[in-house]
Coordinates of C-alpha atoms (C1' of nucleotides) in Angstrom, one line a residue:
Chain A
M1 CA 38.8 40.7 -70.9
N2 CA 40.9 41.9 -73.9
G3 CA 43.6 39.3 -73.1
E4 CA 41.1 36.3 -73.8
K5 CA 39.8 37.9 -76.9
T6 CA 43.2 38.3 -78.5
F7 CA 44.0 34.8 -77.4
L8 CA 41.1 33.1 -79.0
E9 CA 41.4 35.1 -82.2
N10 CA 45.0 33.8 -82.6
Y11 CA 44.2 30.4 -81.3
S12 CA 44.5 27.6 -84.0
L13 CA 43.9 23.9 -83.5
S14 CA 45.0 23.4 -87.1
D15 CA 48.6 22.1 -85.8
Y16 CA 47.1 18.8 -84.4
E17 CA 45.8 16.0 -86.6
R18 CA 42.3 15.2 -85.7
P19 CA 40.2 12.1 -86.1
S20 CA 37.0 11.7 -87.8
V21 CA 34.1 11.1 -85.4
T22 CA 31.1 8.9 -86.2
A23 CA 28.1 7.4 -84.3
D24 CA 27.1 3.8 -84.9
I25 CA 23.8 2.6 -83.9
V26 CA 23.0 -0.8 -82.8
A27 CA 19.3 -0.8 -83.4
F28 CA 17.1 -3.7 -81.6
R29 CA 13.6 -4.4 -82.6
L30 CA 11.3 -7.4 -81.8
R31 CA 10.2 -9.6 -84.8
T32 CA 7.0 -11.2 -84.6
E33 CA 6.9 -14.9 -85.9
E34 CA 4.1 -16.3 -87.8
N35 CA 1.4 -18.5 -86.3
D36 CA -1.0 -21.1 -87.5
N37 CA -3.5 -20.9 -84.3
Y38 CA -4.9 -17.5 -84.0
R39 CA -5.9 -18.1 -80.4
R40 CA -2.1 -18.9 -79.5
D41 CA 0.2 -16.0 -78.6
R42 CA 2.9 -15.2 -81.3
K43 CA 6.5 -15.9 -80.4
T44 CA 8.8 -13.1 -81.0
S45 CA 12.5 -13.0 -81.7
L46 CA 15.1 -10.1 -81.2
S47 CA 16.6 -8.6 -84.3
L48 CA 19.0 -6.1 -85.2
L49 CA 19.3 -3.6 -87.9
L50 CA 22.4 -4.1 -90.6
V51 CA 23.0 -2.4 -93.9
Q52 CA 25.0 -4.0 -96.8
R53 CA 27.9 -2.0 -97.7
G54 CA 28.0 -0.7 -101.4
D55 CA 31.6 0.6 -101.4
H56 CA 35.2 -0.2 -100.1
P57 CA 36.2 -1.1 -97.6
Y58 CA 34.1 -4.1 -96.8
K59 CA 32.3 -3.8 -99.9
G60 CA 29.2 -6.2 -99.9
C61 CA 29.7 -6.9 -96.1
W62 CA 27.1 -6.2 -93.7
A63 CA 27.7 -3.5 -91.2
L64 CA 26.1 -1.3 -88.5
P65 CA 24.4 1.8 -89.8
G66 CA 26.3 5.1 -88.6
G67 CA 27.6 8.5 -89.8
F68 CA 29.8 11.2 -89.5
L69 CA 29.4 13.9 -86.6
N70 CA 28.6 17.2 -88.1
P71 CA 29.6 20.5 -86.5
G72 CA 27.1 22.0 -84.3
E73 CA 25.4 18.8 -83.2
T74 CA 26.1 16.6 -80.2
I75 CA 27.0 12.8 -80.6
E76 CA 23.5 12.0 -79.4
E77 CA 21.8 14.2 -82.0
C78 CA 24.1 12.7 -84.6
A79 CA 22.8 9.2 -83.4
L80 CA 19.2 10.3 -83.6
R81 CA 19.7 11.6 -87.1
E82 CA 21.2 8.4 -88.1
V83 CA 18.3 6.3 -86.7
W84 CA 15.9 8.5 -88.2
E85 CA 17.6 8.2 -91.6
E86 CA 17.4 4.4 -91.5
T87 CA 14.2 3.7 -89.7
A88 CA 12.2 6.9 -90.1
V89 CA 11.8 6.4 -86.1
K90 CA 12.5 8.7 -83.4
P91 CA 13.9 6.4 -80.7
A92 CA 12.5 6.7 -77.2
S93 CA 16.0 6.4 -75.6
L94 CA 19.5 6.1 -76.7
L95 CA 22.2 4.4 -74.6
S96 CA 25.9 5.1 -75.3
I97 CA 28.1 1.9 -75.0
G98 CA 31.4 3.8 -75.5
L99 CA 33.9 5.2 -77.7
F100 CA 35.5 2.7 -80.2
S101 CA 39.0 4.0 -81.0
E102 CA 41.4 1.2 -81.7
P103 CA 44.0 2.4 -84.3
G104 CA 43.4 0.7 -87.5
R105 CA 39.7 -0.1 -87.1
D106 CA 38.9 1.6 -90.3
P107 CA 40.9 1.0 -93.2
R108 CA 40.0 4.6 -94.7
G109 CA 42.0 6.4 -92.0
W110 CA 41.8 7.6 -88.5
I111 CA 38.0 7.2 -87.4
I112 CA 36.6 6.6 -84.3
S113 CA 33.2 5.8 -83.4
N114 CA 30.8 6.3 -80.4
A115 CA 28.4 3.3 -80.4
F116 CA 24.8 3.6 -79.3
V117 CA 22.0 1.0 -78.4
S118 CA 18.7 2.0 -79.8
V119 CA 15.3 0.3 -79.2
I120 CA 12.5 0.5 -82.0
G121 CA 9.0 -0.2 -81.3
S122 CA 7.7 -3.1 -83.2
S123 CA 4.7 -1.0 -84.5
E124 CA 6.8 1.9 -85.6
V125 CA 8.9 0.3 -88.2
R126 CA 8.4 1.2 -91.9
Q127 CA 10.7 -0.8 -94.2
S128 CA 12.8 1.0 -96.9
H129 CA 12.7 4.5 -96.0
G130 CA 14.8 6.9 -98.0
D131 CA 17.8 6.1 -100.0
D132 CA 19.9 4.9 -97.1
A133 CA 17.7 2.1 -96.1
A134 CA 17.6 0.3 -99.7
D135 CA 20.1 -2.4 -98.4
A136 CA 19.1 -2.3 -94.5
Q137 CA 17.5 -5.5 -93.1
W138 CA 16.6 -6.7 -89.7
F139 CA 18.8 -9.7 -88.8
D140 CA 17.5 -12.1 -86.2
I141 CA 20.3 -12.3 -83.4
S142 CA 21.6 -15.0 -81.0
F143 CA 24.5 -14.5 -78.8
E144 CA 25.5 -17.3 -76.4
Q145 CA 28.4 -18.6 -74.5
E146 CA 29.9 -22.0 -75.6
N147 CA 32.8 -23.4 -73.7
G148 CA 34.6 -20.1 -73.1
E149 CA 33.7 -18.4 -76.3
Y150 CA 30.9 -16.4 -77.4
I151 CA 29.0 -17.1 -80.5
L152 CA 27.1 -14.4 -82.3
L153 CA 24.7 -15.5 -84.9
L154 CA 23.0 -13.2 -87.3
S155 CA 20.5 -14.4 -89.6
Y156 CA 18.4 -13.0 -92.5
R157 CA 16.7 -15.4 -94.8
E158 CA 19.2 -17.4 -96.4
I159 CA 22.1 -15.2 -95.0
T160 CA 23.9 -16.5 -91.8
L161 CA 26.7 -14.5 -90.1
R162 CA 28.6 -16.3 -87.4
A163 CA 31.2 -14.4 -85.4
V164 CA 33.3 -15.7 -82.5
L165 CA 34.3 -13.7 -79.6
A166 CA 36.1 -13.8 -76.3
E167 CA 35.3 -11.8 -73.0
E168 CA 37.9 -9.4 -72.2
K169 CA 36.8 -7.6 -69.1
S170 CA 33.4 -6.6 -67.4
Q171 CA 32.5 -3.6 -65.1
F172 CA 28.8 -3.2 -64.6
G173 CA 27.1 -4.3 -67.5
M174 CA 29.9 -2.9 -70.1
T175 CA 31.6 -5.9 -71.1
S176 CA 34.6 -5.7 -73.6
F177 CA 35.2 -8.5 -76.2
T178 CA 38.0 -9.2 -78.5
V179 CA 36.9 -10.6 -82.0
K180 CA 38.5 -14.1 -82.8
D181 CA 36.3 -14.2 -86.0
S182 CA 34.2 -11.5 -87.3
G183 CA 31.9 -13.8 -89.3
G184 CA 31.9 -11.4 -92.3
L185 CA 30.7 -8.3 -90.5
A186 CA 32.7 -5.0 -91.4
F187 CA 35.2 -3.1 -89.4
D188 CA 34.8 -3.9 -85.6
H189 CA 31.2 -4.1 -85.5
A190 CA 31.1 -7.7 -84.2
K191 CA 32.7 -6.2 -80.9
I192 CA 30.3 -3.5 -81.1
I193 CA 27.4 -5.6 -81.3
A194 CA 28.5 -8.0 -78.4
R195 CA 29.1 -5.0 -76.2
A196 CA 25.6 -3.6 -77.2
L197 CA 23.7 -6.8 -76.5
T198 CA 25.4 -7.4 -73.1
A199 CA 24.6 -3.8 -72.3
L200 CA 20.7 -4.2 -73.4
R201 CA 20.5 -7.3 -71.5
T202 CA 21.8 -5.8 -68.4
A203 CA 19.3 -2.8 -68.9
A204 CA 16.4 -5.3 -69.4
K205 CA 17.1 -7.0 -66.2
D206 CA 16.2 -3.8 -64.3
F207 CA 13.1 -3.3 -66.9
E208 CA 15.3 -0.4 -68.5
M209 CA 14.6 0.0 -72.2
I210 CA 12.2 -2.9 -72.5
F211 CA 9.2 -0.6 -72.5
D212 CA 10.5 1.0 -75.9
F213 CA 9.8 -2.2 -77.8
L214 CA 6.1 -1.9 -77.1
P215 CA 3.3 0.7 -77.9
E216 CA 2.2 3.2 -75.1
K217 CA -0.3 0.6 -73.9
F218 CA 0.6 -3.1 -73.3
T219 CA -0.3 -6.0 -71.4
L220 CA 1.7 -7.3 -68.8
T221 CA 2.4 -10.7 -70.4
E222 CA 3.7 -8.7 -73.5
L223 CA 6.0 -6.7 -71.4
Q224 CA 7.2 -10.1 -69.7
N225 CA 7.6 -11.6 -73.3
V226 CA 9.9 -8.7 -74.2
Q227 CA 12.0 -9.1 -71.4
E228 CA 12.4 -13.0 -71.9
T229 CA 13.0 -12.5 -75.6
V230 CA 15.7 -9.9 -75.0
M231 CA 17.4 -11.7 -72.1
N232 CA 16.8 -15.1 -73.5
I233 CA 15.5 -16.3 -70.1
S234 CA 12.1 -17.6 -68.7
V235 CA 10.4 -16.3 -65.6
L236 CA 7.3 -17.2 -63.8
P237 CA 4.3 -14.7 -64.6
A238 CA 3.4 -14.4 -60.8
N239 CA 6.8 -13.2 -60.0
F240 CA 7.3 -10.9 -63.0
R241 CA 3.9 -9.2 -62.1
R242 CA 5.1 -8.7 -58.7
K243 CA 8.4 -7.2 -59.7
I244 CA 7.1 -5.0 -62.6
A245 CA 4.3 -3.7 -60.4
G246 CA 6.0 -0.6 -59.3
Y247 CA 6.9 0.4 -62.8
V248 CA 3.5 0.5 -64.5
E249 CA 0.2 1.8 -64.0
E250 CA -3.2 0.6 -65.0
T251 CA -5.4 1.8 -67.6
D252 CA -9.2 1.0 -67.8
E253 CA -8.8 -0.8 -71.1
Y254 CA -8.7 -4.3 -72.1
T255 CA -7.4 -6.4 -75.0
Q256 CA -10.3 -7.7 -77.3
G257 CA -11.1 -10.8 -79.5
A258 CA -7.9 -12.6 -78.6
G259 CA -9.8 -15.9 -78.3
H260 CA -9.3 -16.1 -74.6
R261 CA -9.6 -14.0 -71.3
P262 CA -9.0 -10.2 -72.1
A263 CA -5.9 -8.8 -70.6
K264 CA -5.7 -5.3 -68.8
L265 CA -3.7 -2.9 -70.6
Y266 CA -0.9 -1.0 -68.7
R267 CA 1.1 2.2 -69.3
R268 CA 4.7 3.0 -68.1
K269 CA 4.8 5.0 -64.9
Chain B
M1 CA 41.2 -7.4 -104.4
N2 CA 42.7 -4.7 -106.7
G3 CA 39.5 -2.6 -106.6
E4 CA 39.6 -1.9 -102.9
K5 CA 43.4 -1.0 -102.9
T6 CA 42.7 1.5 -105.7
F7 CA 39.5 2.7 -103.6
L8 CA 41.6 3.1 -100.3
E9 CA 44.6 4.9 -102.2
N10 CA 42.3 7.8 -103.7
Y11 CA 39.9 7.9 -100.6
S12 CA 40.3 11.0 -98.8
L13 CA 38.6 12.2 -95.5
S14 CA 39.7 15.7 -95.8
D15 CA 36.4 16.9 -97.2
Y16 CA 34.8 16.6 -93.8
E17 CA 35.5 18.9 -91.0
R18 CA 36.8 17.0 -87.9
P19 CA 36.6 17.8 -84.3
S20 CA 39.6 17.6 -81.8
V21 CA 39.2 14.7 -79.5
T22 CA 40.6 14.9 -75.7
A23 CA 40.4 12.7 -72.8
D24 CA 39.4 14.2 -69.4
I25 CA 40.2 12.8 -66.2
V26 CA 38.2 12.8 -63.0
A27 CA 40.8 11.4 -60.6
F28 CA 39.5 10.4 -57.1
R29 CA 41.7 9.8 -54.3
L30 CA 41.1 9.4 -50.6
R31 CA 42.7 11.9 -48.1
T32 CA 43.7 10.9 -44.6
E33 CA 42.8 13.5 -42.0
E34 CA 45.2 14.7 -39.3
N35 CA 44.5 12.9 -35.8
D36 CA 45.5 13.7 -32.4
N37 CA 45.0 10.2 -30.8
Y38 CA 47.1 7.5 -32.3
R39 CA 44.9 4.9 -31.1
R40 CA 41.8 6.2 -32.9
D41 CA 41.5 5.4 -36.6
R42 CA 42.0 8.4 -38.9
K43 CA 39.0 9.8 -40.8
T44 CA 39.1 10.0 -44.7
S45 CA 37.7 12.4 -47.2
L46 CA 37.1 11.8 -50.9
S47 CA 39.3 14.3 -52.9
L48 CA 39.5 15.1 -56.7
L49 CA 42.5 16.4 -58.8
L50 CA 41.9 19.7 -60.5
V51 CA 44.6 21.8 -62.4
Q52 CA 44.8 25.7 -62.5
R53 CA 44.7 26.9 -66.0
G54 CA 47.5 29.1 -67.1
D55 CA 46.2 30.2 -70.4
H56 CA 43.0 31.5 -71.9
P57 CA 40.2 30.5 -72.1
Y58 CA 39.3 30.4 -68.2
K59 CA 42.7 31.4 -67.4
G60 CA 43.2 31.1 -63.6
C61 CA 40.0 28.7 -63.1
W62 CA 40.3 25.3 -62.0
A63 CA 39.7 22.5 -64.6
L64 CA 40.1 18.6 -65.0
P65 CA 43.3 17.4 -66.4
G66 CA 43.0 16.1 -69.8
G67 CA 44.8 16.1 -73.2
F68 CA 44.4 15.7 -76.9
L69 CA 44.1 12.0 -78.6
N70 CA 47.0 11.4 -80.6
P71 CA 47.0 9.3 -83.8
G72 CA 47.9 5.6 -83.0
E73 CA 46.5 5.5 -79.6
T74 CA 43.1 4.6 -78.2
I75 CA 41.2 6.9 -76.0
E76 CA 41.9 4.7 -73.0
E77 CA 45.6 4.8 -73.7
C78 CA 45.2 8.7 -74.1
A79 CA 43.4 8.6 -70.6
L80 CA 46.1 6.5 -68.9
R81 CA 49.0 8.6 -70.3
E82 CA 47.2 12.0 -69.0
V83 CA 46.7 10.2 -65.5
W84 CA 50.3 9.2 -65.7
E85 CA 51.5 12.8 -66.5
E86 CA 49.5 14.3 -63.6
T87 CA 49.9 11.7 -60.9
A88 CA 53.0 9.4 -61.9
V89 CA 50.5 6.6 -61.2
K90 CA 49.3 3.9 -63.4
P91 CA 45.6 3.4 -62.3
A92 CA 44.1 0.0 -61.7
S93 CA 40.9 0.9 -63.7
L94 CA 39.6 3.7 -65.9
L95 CA 35.8 4.0 -66.1
S96 CA 34.3 5.9 -69.3
I97 CA 31.6 8.1 -68.5
G98 CA 30.7 9.2 -71.9
L99 CA 31.5 11.7 -74.7
F100 CA 30.9 15.3 -74.2
S101 CA 30.2 16.9 -77.5
E102 CA 27.8 19.9 -76.8
P103 CA 28.7 22.5 -79.4
G104 CA 30.2 25.5 -77.8
R105 CA 31.5 23.7 -74.7
D106 CA 35.1 24.9 -75.5
P107 CA 35.5 28.6 -76.6
R108 CA 38.6 27.3 -78.5
G109 CA 36.7 25.4 -81.2
W110 CA 35.2 22.3 -82.1
I111 CA 36.5 20.1 -79.2
I112 CA 34.7 17.0 -77.8
S113 CA 35.9 14.9 -74.9
N114 CA 35.5 11.4 -73.5
A115 CA 35.7 11.7 -69.7
F116 CA 36.9 9.0 -67.4
V117 CA 36.7 8.3 -63.9
S118 CA 40.0 7.2 -62.3
V119 CA 41.0 6.0 -58.7
I120 CA 44.4 6.7 -57.4
G121 CA 45.6 4.6 -54.5
S122 CA 46.3 6.6 -51.5
S123 CA 49.7 5.3 -50.8
E124 CA 50.8 5.9 -54.7
V125 CA 50.5 9.7 -55.0
R126 CA 53.5 11.6 -55.3
Q127 CA 53.0 15.3 -55.5
S128 CA 54.2 17.8 -58.1
H129 CA 55.4 15.3 -60.6
G130 CA 56.8 16.6 -63.9
D131 CA 56.0 20.1 -65.3
D132 CA 52.2 19.4 -65.8
A133 CA 51.5 19.0 -62.2
A134 CA 52.9 22.4 -61.2
D135 CA 49.4 23.8 -60.5
A136 CA 47.6 20.3 -59.8
Q137 CA 45.9 20.1 -56.3
W138 CA 43.7 17.7 -54.7
F139 CA 40.3 19.2 -53.9
D140 CA 38.1 17.8 -51.1
I141 CA 34.7 17.0 -52.8
S142 CA 31.0 16.9 -51.4
F143 CA 27.9 16.5 -53.7
E144 CA 24.6 16.5 -52.0
Q145 CA 21.0 17.2 -52.9
E146 CA 19.4 20.2 -51.6
N147 CA 15.6 20.7 -52.3
G148 CA 15.8 19.7 -56.0
E149 CA 19.2 20.9 -56.7
Y150 CA 22.6 19.2 -56.7
I151 CA 25.4 21.2 -54.9
L152 CA 29.0 20.3 -55.7
L153 CA 31.6 21.7 -53.4
L154 CA 35.2 21.6 -54.0
S155 CA 37.7 22.9 -51.4
Y156 CA 41.4 23.2 -51.2
R157 CA 42.8 25.3 -48.3
E158 CA 41.2 28.6 -48.7
I159 CA 39.8 27.9 -52.1
T160 CA 36.0 26.9 -52.5
L161 CA 34.3 26.2 -55.7
R162 CA 30.6 25.8 -55.3
A163 CA 28.7 24.7 -58.5
V164 CA 24.9 24.2 -58.8
L165 CA 23.4 21.5 -61.0
A166 CA 20.0 19.9 -61.8
E167 CA 19.3 16.2 -62.7
E168 CA 18.4 15.9 -66.3
K169 CA 17.9 12.1 -66.9
S170 CA 19.2 8.9 -65.6
Q171 CA 19.7 5.4 -66.8
F172 CA 21.8 2.7 -64.8
G173 CA 24.4 4.8 -62.8
M174 CA 25.0 7.1 -65.5
T175 CA 23.2 10.3 -64.7
S176 CA 23.1 13.6 -66.9
F177 CA 23.1 17.0 -65.2
T178 CA 22.6 20.5 -66.3
V179 CA 24.8 23.3 -65.1
K180 CA 23.0 26.1 -63.3
D181 CA 26.1 27.6 -61.7
S182 CA 29.6 26.3 -62.7
G183 CA 31.0 27.8 -59.6
G184 CA 34.1 28.9 -61.4
L185 CA 34.9 25.6 -62.8
A186 CA 36.3 25.7 -66.3
F187 CA 34.4 24.6 -69.5
D188 CA 31.4 22.1 -68.7
H189 CA 33.7 20.4 -66.0
A190 CA 31.0 20.8 -63.4
K191 CA 28.8 18.6 -65.4
I192 CA 31.5 16.1 -66.0
I193 CA 32.4 15.9 -62.3
A194 CA 28.8 15.6 -61.1
R195 CA 28.2 12.5 -63.6
A196 CA 31.7 11.0 -62.5
L197 CA 30.7 11.2 -59.0
T198 CA 27.4 9.4 -59.4
A199 CA 29.0 6.9 -61.7
L200 CA 31.6 6.2 -59.0
R201 CA 29.1 5.9 -56.2
T202 CA 27.0 3.5 -58.4
A203 CA 30.3 1.6 -58.8
A204 CA 31.1 1.5 -55.1
K205 CA 27.7 0.1 -54.4
D206 CA 28.8 -3.2 -56.1
F207 CA 32.2 -2.9 -54.6
E208 CA 33.5 -2.0 -58.0
M209 CA 36.6 0.5 -57.9
I210 CA 36.7 0.7 -53.9
F211 CA 39.7 -1.8 -54.0
D212 CA 41.7 0.8 -56.2
F213 CA 41.9 3.2 -53.3
L214 CA 43.8 0.9 -51.0
P215 CA 47.1 -1.2 -51.3
E216 CA 47.3 -4.6 -52.3
K217 CA 46.6 -5.8 -48.7
F218 CA 44.0 -4.2 -46.5
T219 CA 41.7 -4.9 -43.5
L220 CA 38.0 -5.1 -43.9
T221 CA 37.5 -2.0 -41.8
E222 CA 39.7 0.1 -44.2
L223 CA 37.7 -1.3 -47.1
Q224 CA 34.4 -0.5 -45.5
N225 CA 35.8 3.2 -44.8
V226 CA 36.3 3.5 -48.5
Q227 CA 32.8 2.4 -49.4
E228 CA 31.4 4.7 -46.6
T229 CA 33.4 7.7 -47.7
V230 CA 32.7 7.3 -51.3
M231 CA 29.2 7.0 -51.1
N232 CA 28.8 9.2 -48.0
I233 CA 26.9 6.6 -46.0
S234 CA 27.2 4.5 -43.1
V235 CA 26.8 0.8 -42.7
L236 CA 27.0 -1.8 -39.9
P237 CA 30.3 -3.8 -39.8
A238 CA 28.6 -7.1 -39.5
N239 CA 26.7 -6.5 -42.8
F240 CA 29.5 -4.9 -44.7
R241 CA 31.5 -8.2 -43.9
R242 CA 28.8 -10.5 -44.9
K243 CA 28.4 -8.9 -48.2
I244 CA 32.2 -8.3 -49.1
A245 CA 33.1 -12.0 -48.1
G246 CA 32.8 -13.1 -51.6
Y247 CA 35.0 -10.6 -53.0
V248 CA 38.1 -10.9 -50.8
E249 CA 40.3 -13.5 -49.7
E250 CA 42.3 -13.9 -46.4
T251 CA 46.0 -13.4 -45.9
D252 CA 47.7 -14.9 -42.8
E253 CA 49.0 -11.3 -41.9
Y254 CA 47.7 -9.0 -39.4
T255 CA 48.0 -5.4 -38.7
Q256 CA 50.5 -4.5 -35.9
G257 CA 50.9 -1.8 -33.2
A258 CA 47.6 0.1 -33.8
G259 CA 46.9 0.4 -30.1
H260 CA 44.0 -2.2 -30.2
R261 CA 43.0 -5.5 -31.5
P262 CA 45.1 -6.3 -34.9
A263 CA 42.9 -6.8 -37.8
K264 CA 43.4 -9.5 -40.5
L265 CA 44.8 -8.5 -43.7
Y266 CA 42.7 -9.3 -46.9
R267 CA 43.4 -9.3 -50.5
R268 CA 41.0 -8.9 -53.5
K269 CA 39.7 -12.1 -55.1
Chain C
dC1 C1' -16.7 -28.3 -72.2
dA2 C1' -12.0 -27.3 -74.3
dA3 C1' -8.3 -24.6 -75.2
dA4 C1' -6.0 -20.8 -74.4
dT5 C1' -4.3 -16.7 -71.6
dA6 C1' -5.0 -13.8 -67.3
dG7 C1' -4.3 -13.0 -62.8
dT8 C1' -3.6 -14.3 -57.5
dG9 C1' -2.4 -16.7 -53.2
dT10 C1' 1.3 -18.6 -50.6
dC11 C1' 5.1 -21.5 -49.1
dT12 C1' 10.2 -21.3 -49.0
dC13 C1' 14.7 -19.7 -49.1
dT14 C1' 17.9 -16.2 -49.1
dA15 C1' 19.8 -11.7 -48.5
dA16 C1' 19.7 -7.3 -46.1
dG17 C1' 19.4 -4.4 -42.0
dA18 C1' 19.6 -3.8 -36.9
dC19 C1' 21.4 -5.0 -32.8
dA20 C1' 23.9 -7.3 -29.2
dA21 C1' 27.7 -9.6 -27.6
dT22 C1' 32.4 -11.4 -27.4
dA23 C1' 37.7 -10.8 -28.6
dT24 C1' 42.1 -8.8 -28.5
dC25 C1' 45.5 -5.7 -28.6
dA26 C1' 48.4 -1.1 -26.4
dC27 C1' 49.1 1.2 -22.5
Chain D
dG1 C1' 41.4 -2.4 -16.2
dT2 C1' 40.5 1.4 -20.0
dG3 C1' 40.0 2.6 -24.6
dA4 C1' 39.9 1.6 -28.9
dT5 C1' 38.9 -1.7 -32.9
dA6 C1' 38.0 -6.6 -34.5
dT7 C1' 34.9 -10.0 -35.2
dT8 C1' 30.8 -13.2 -34.6
dG9 C1' 26.0 -14.7 -33.6
dT10 C1' 21.2 -14.1 -34.5
dC11 C1' 16.6 -11.9 -34.9
dT12 C1' 13.4 -9.7 -38.0
dT13 C1' 11.9 -8.5 -42.6
dA14 C1' 11.9 -7.6 -47.5
dG15 C1' 12.3 -9.9 -51.8
dA16 C1' 12.9 -13.6 -55.2
dG17 C1' 11.8 -18.2 -57.1
dA18 C1' 8.6 -22.2 -57.4
dC19 C1' 4.1 -23.8 -57.5
dA20 C1' -0.8 -24.5 -57.3
dC21 C1' -5.0 -22.5 -57.9
dT22 C1' -8.8 -19.7 -59.8
dA23 C1' -10.8 -16.4 -63.5
dT24 C1' -12.4 -15.2 -68.2
dT25 C1' -12.9 -15.4 -73.0
dT26 C1' -14.0 -17.7 -78.0
dG27 C1' -15.5 -21.5 -80.5

DNA sequence: CAAATAGTGTCTCTAAGACAATATCAC
DNA sequence: GTGATATTGTCTTAGAGACACTATTTG
């Protein structure tokens, strides 16, 4: 139709002011703790990737990795690209946790951000990849309710960030928080991390995303440990195995030389 | 700190190309069907608000209501404003169903859209409010799986739109679809509607959002009917009442003059 | 055998689904 | 009483949680 062609040729979006759009990444990973007794299973803790800002604003503060959306890519592609630049890993799955668009959230101007949860397999991480990752570090994370408030603790060596939040509203696994104390985190990233963690825990309850923490083949005890670490709970092995049975399939391989009974390796179904 | 002040004064985002950002609304409502027997309960059907486009592109096609994000407002405020402009209703709740950013989704240029599910109470709708609503109509909606494909049917009087989609991936209640046939719907709106409906049905399963279809006080049968209509299922009254008990509280009022036993009115807890 | 993890059997309790029965209004 | 919806009782079954027990490896 000629009318449409003419219309589009003369159409201009330039009259409207437009925001910059970014994708921010909340990348989770399991960290394996040291162990003196080789026969005993190693404990794990949940960690999260932060980068130290080299420029204003929030110079020197720790922030979530992220970057601007480019023309010709989807926001998911942008997020994948950012994860790749920071960790050299192509994550198995990305979970969008919403668009953060509060005016004034970024002192540089009108910048809105779609945040994503990303899970990085323990075995896949290579430290300090490329330029971007120079100041990137995995922080141990703890997030617990304490008489009405939520305390978010992030620690890496001697550095400890402590943010305080309050629950605003919750629908499904998506909970909104308000930040009472950012604890030194840049922008509104404390709020984003809090929502990301609740979303991850909700997902883990139904065995979503927990497989992405592990290699292709794993033992059921390893898988159970992932769920327990992520959700900060403890479940009985017999019950876990019953519930997970429908989501995994056996291989004919076993673990070896662990100093105790070998475990059958499973694969995601 | 002076360095930061200087930095921000000289900072410019103008080097980067920026997208226009919109909020699109998938507004649901229950439509009450006609009835000859006043003693029999009226059946309801799920309907969805579409507006007929007056301009290119997709001139004459039906589309979701939506509008551009303005500086100084959040995307949620933008969505609320759009719902208000179309229906003169302030919805009780908005559910974000993600950012749609596929390049080329809008022939006018780089336009990305955060879509929201909105529920409009049956009693609250006032037809043709303001200028925007001149071409707005509530379409009856049906969405069912048919040998591997999903058929989305939208009908208003003699108009019927029939879109065909395929499931791409699903995590939680958030399912992505690909559009095989848009059925005459504008832009990627068939895809947005499909995701919105699966999100609404997932929500309704846990009694989320179903209260918003009804006035403040309602009977349990009315509430059950909402869930059944939205999810296109049928449940036994005894079982529904047991499950809903924790989410509602009694009032001391009853329905009157319905031609049968009065029902106690309840309120959301 | 000791230490450690791997894996199974089963009891109890709760919640969901199916179905039957009773209650109360307008006419 | 008839026709309609409102409301409750209970049987059965599936699943979650708790707990006790057995199995297999290395040193």
